[in-house]
Amino acid sequence: RAAVGPPPAGSFSQIAIGSTLGCGVVEDGEVLCWGDGAYNFPPPAGPFLEMDVAEYFVGNPTFCGVRPDGTLECWGIDMDGLATPPTGSFLSVDLGFRHGCAVQNDGELACWGLDDMGQASPPGGAFVRVSCAYSHCCAIQLNGTLECWGHTSDVTNPPAGTYTGISVSDAHACAIATDGTLACWGDDYQGQSTPP
C-alpha cells in the first residue's frame, strides 16, 4: 500500500486526512488527493469550498465536499448511503466512519448514513461547526457550547465552556476555546487528551 506521504505541490485552502490518504482543496477550488486508494476514486471537477474523507476500510474511501452554491457532492464507496448526501444548501461537512453530518445555511444539522447508535440523528438547534468520527459527532452551538451525540463514550461527554473550533476522533476530541486555549477529553493513554 502507498503511505499518505507528502502532498502534491501547490497552495491549499483546506485539507482532510484519512488513515492512508490525504486530500486538499487548492486555490482554484479543485480537489487533489494522494495516497492509498486516492487514485481509484478521482474527484469530480471543482470548485469546492471544503471537503472531508472517510475510509470504510483501507484504500476504499468516501469523499464529500461543499460546492460554492452550498450543495453537497460525494463520491467513492457508498457504504450505508454515505456517498448519497441530502439535498439543500450547506456551509460545512464532516464524515464519520459510515455516516456524515453537515451544517445547513440556517445552522441546523443534516446527517445521513448508518444510524445504529444515533450518530445520524443530530440534536435540534443552530450550530456553526460539526466534527464526526467512528459512531459519534460533536458540534459547536451558535452560543459556543458543545453538544455531542451517537455512541456513548467519554468523547460524547464534552467539557463546559465556549469554543470556536473542534476536531473529533474515534476515542478522544479536542476543541479550541474562545480564549485560544485547547481543551481535550476522552482516552489519554498516549497523552492525546493532554494538550500543550
Short mmCIF file of N, CA, C and O in Angstrom, two decimals, residues 19 52-58 60-64 77-83 94-101 112-117 119-120 131-137 151 168-170:
data_model
loop_
_atom_site.label_atom_id
_atom_site.label_comp_id
_atom_site.label_asym_id
_atom_site.label_seq_id
_atom_site.Cartn_x
_atom_site.Cartn_y
_atom_site.Cartn_z
N SER A 19 -6.86 7.51 6.98
CA SER A 19 -5.82 6.68 7.58
C SER A 19 -4.68 6.41 6.61
O SER A 19 -3.53 6.24 7.03
N ASP A 52 -14.21 16.51 2.98
CA ASP A 52 -13.74 15.61 4.01
C ASP A 52 -13.69 14.21 3.42
O ASP A 52 -14.28 13.92 2.37
N VAL A 53 -12.98 13.31 4.10
CA VAL A 53 -12.80 11.94 3.62
C VAL A 53 -12.97 10.97 4.79
O VAL A 53 -12.62 11.26 5.93
N ALA A 54 -13.57 9.81 4.51
CA ALA A 54 -13.69 8.71 5.46
C ALA A 54 -13.26 7.44 4.75
O ALA A 54 -13.40 7.33 3.53
N GLU A 55 -12.74 6.47 5.50
CA GLU A 55 -12.35 5.19 4.90
C GLU A 55 -13.09 4.05 5.58
O GLU A 55 -12.92 3.81 6.78
N TYR A 56 -13.94 3.37 4.80
CA TYR A 56 -14.66 2.22 5.34
C TYR A 56 -13.68 1.10 5.66
O TYR A 56 -13.75 0.48 6.69
N PHE A 57 -12.74 0.83 4.77
CA PHE A 57 -11.57 0.02 5.06
C PHE A 57 -10.45 0.53 4.18
O PHE A 57 -10.67 1.31 3.27
N VAL A 58 -9.23 0.13 4.47
CA VAL A 58 -8.05 0.74 3.89
C VAL A 58 -8.14 0.77 2.37
O VAL A 58 -8.39 -0.24 1.72
N ASN A 60 -10.34 2.23 0.53
CA ASN A 60 -11.70 2.33 -0.01
C ASN A 60 -12.42 3.51 0.64
O ASN A 60 -13.22 3.33 1.56
N PRO A 61 -12.13 4.69 0.17
CA PRO A 61 -12.63 5.89 0.82
C PRO A 61 -13.97 6.38 0.26
O PRO A 61 -14.40 6.00 -0.82
N THR A 62 -14.59 7.25 1.04
CA THR A 62 -15.73 8.05 0.61
C THR A 62 -15.35 9.51 0.82
O THR A 62 -14.78 9.86 1.85
N PHE A 63 -15.66 10.34 -0.16
CA PHE A 63 -15.34 11.76 -0.10
C PHE A 63 -16.63 12.57 -0.20
O PHE A 63 -17.55 12.18 -0.93
N CYS A 64 -16.71 13.69 0.49
CA CYS A 64 -17.81 14.64 0.33
C CYS A 64 -17.26 16.05 0.36
O CYS A 64 -16.32 16.34 1.11
N ILE A 77 -16.82 5.06 -2.20
CA ILE A 77 -17.61 3.93 -1.70
C ILE A 77 -18.90 4.45 -1.07
O ILE A 77 -18.88 5.37 -0.25
N ASP A 78 -20.03 3.85 -1.44
CA ASP A 78 -21.33 4.31 -0.95
C ASP A 78 -21.87 3.39 0.15
O ASP A 78 -23.05 3.04 0.17
N MET A 79 -21.01 2.99 1.08
CA MET A 79 -21.43 2.13 2.19
C MET A 79 -22.46 2.83 3.07
O MET A 79 -22.23 3.96 3.51
N ASP A 80 -23.60 2.19 3.25
CA ASP A 80 -24.70 2.74 4.07
C ASP A 80 -25.21 4.07 3.54
O ASP A 80 -25.75 4.89 4.30
N GLY A 81 -25.01 4.32 2.24
CA GLY A 81 -25.51 5.56 1.65
C GLY A 81 -24.66 6.78 1.95
O GLY A 81 -25.10 7.90 1.73
N LEU A 82 -23.42 6.58 2.41
CA LEU A 82 -22.58 7.72 2.77
C LEU A 82 -22.28 8.62 1.58
O LEU A 82 -22.13 9.83 1.74
N ALA A 83 -22.20 8.04 0.38
CA ALA A 83 -21.90 8.85 -0.81
C ALA A 83 -23.17 9.41 -1.45
O ALA A 83 -23.13 9.92 -2.57
N ASP A 94 -18.68 17.05 7.51
CA ASP A 94 -17.68 16.21 8.14
C ASP A 94 -18.20 14.78 8.15
O ASP A 94 -19.40 14.55 8.36
N LEU A 95 -17.29 13.82 7.92
CA LEU A 95 -17.67 12.41 7.81
C LEU A 95 -17.15 11.61 8.98
O LEU A 95 -16.02 11.82 9.43
N GLY A 96 -17.98 10.69 9.47
CA GLY A 96 -17.54 9.72 10.45
C GLY A 96 -17.17 8.43 9.74
O GLY A 96 -16.79 8.43 8.57
N PHE A 97 -17.29 7.31 10.43
CA PHE A 97 -16.92 6.03 9.87
C PHE A 97 -17.83 5.63 8.71
O PHE A 97 -17.39 5.36 7.61
N ARG A 98 -19.15 5.63 8.96
CA ARG A 98 -20.12 5.29 7.92
C ARG A 98 -21.32 6.23 7.96
O ARG A 98 -22.44 5.87 7.59
N HIS A 99 -21.09 7.44 8.45
CA HIS A 99 -22.14 8.45 8.47
C HIS A 99 -21.50 9.82 8.25
O HIS A 99 -20.29 9.98 8.37
N GLY A 100 -22.32 10.79 7.93
CA GLY A 100 -21.82 12.15 7.74
C GLY A 100 -22.82 13.15 8.28
O GLY A 100 -24.01 12.85 8.43
N CYS A 101 -22.34 14.35 8.60
CA CYS A 101 -23.20 15.44 9.05
C CYS A 101 -22.72 16.73 8.38
O CYS A 101 -21.53 16.90 8.13
N TRP A 112 -26.66 11.78 7.64
CA TRP A 112 -27.11 10.67 6.82
C TRP A 112 -26.15 9.49 6.99
O TRP A 112 -25.08 9.63 7.58
N GLY A 113 -26.56 8.33 6.47
CA GLY A 113 -25.72 7.13 6.58
C GLY A 113 -26.16 6.25 7.73
O GLY A 113 -27.31 6.31 8.19
N LEU A 114 -25.24 5.42 8.23
CA LEU A 114 -25.54 4.47 9.30
C LEU A 114 -25.99 5.21 10.56
O LEU A 114 -25.37 6.20 10.96
N ASP A 115 -27.07 4.71 11.18
CA ASP A 115 -27.62 5.38 12.37
C ASP A 115 -27.88 4.38 13.49
O ASP A 115 -28.80 4.56 14.29
N ASP A 116 -27.07 3.32 13.58
CA ASP A 116 -27.34 2.28 14.56
C ASP A 116 -27.08 2.72 15.99
O ASP A 116 -27.57 2.10 16.93
N MET A 117 -26.33 3.81 16.19
CA MET A 117 -26.07 4.32 17.54
C MET A 117 -26.53 5.77 17.68
O MET A 117 -26.08 6.48 18.57
N GLN A 119 -25.90 8.16 15.59
CA GLN A 119 -24.92 9.11 15.08
C GLN A 119 -25.43 9.95 13.91
O GLN A 119 -24.89 11.03 13.65
N ALA A 120 -26.48 9.48 13.24
CA ALA A 120 -27.06 10.26 12.14
C ALA A 120 -28.38 10.90 12.56
O ALA A 120 -29.18 11.29 11.70
N SER A 131 -18.04 18.00 13.83
CA SER A 131 -16.94 17.07 13.60
C SER A 131 -17.40 15.68 14.00
O SER A 131 -17.99 15.49 15.07
N CYS A 132 -17.15 14.69 13.12
CA CYS A 132 -17.62 13.32 13.34
C CYS A 132 -16.46 12.34 13.25
O CYS A 132 -15.47 12.58 12.56
N ALA A 133 -16.61 11.21 13.93
CA ALA A 133 -15.67 10.10 13.84
C ALA A 133 -16.39 8.85 14.31
O ALA A 133 -17.41 8.93 15.02
N TYR A 134 -15.88 7.69 13.93
CA TYR A 134 -16.44 6.41 14.33
C TYR A 134 -17.98 6.47 14.31
O TYR A 134 -18.57 6.60 13.25
N SER A 135 -18.64 6.42 15.46
CA SER A 135 -20.10 6.41 15.52
C SER A 135 -20.63 7.54 16.39
O SER A 135 -21.61 7.37 17.12
N HIS A 136 -19.99 8.69 16.35
CA HIS A 136 -20.42 9.83 17.13
C HIS A 136 -20.03 11.13 16.43
O HIS A 136 -19.23 11.14 15.51
N CYS A 137 -20.61 12.22 16.90
CA CYS A 137 -20.29 13.56 16.41
C CYS A 137 -20.37 14.54 17.57
O CYS A 137 -21.06 14.30 18.56
N HIS A 151 -22.67 7.17 19.64
CA HIS A 151 -22.12 6.14 20.52
C HIS A 151 -21.70 6.75 21.86
O HIS A 151 -20.89 7.67 21.90
N VAL A 168 -12.90 15.82 16.27
CA VAL A 168 -13.27 14.60 16.99
C VAL A 168 -12.62 13.40 16.31
O VAL A 168 -12.62 13.30 15.08
N SER A 169 -12.05 12.49 17.10
CA SER A 169 -11.55 11.23 16.56
C SER A 169 -12.30 10.09 17.23
O SER A 169 -13.28 10.31 17.95
N ASP A 170 -11.85 8.86 16.99
CA ASP A 170 -12.59 7.70 17.49
C ASP A 170 -12.72 7.67 19.00
O ASP A 170 -13.76 7.29 19.53
#
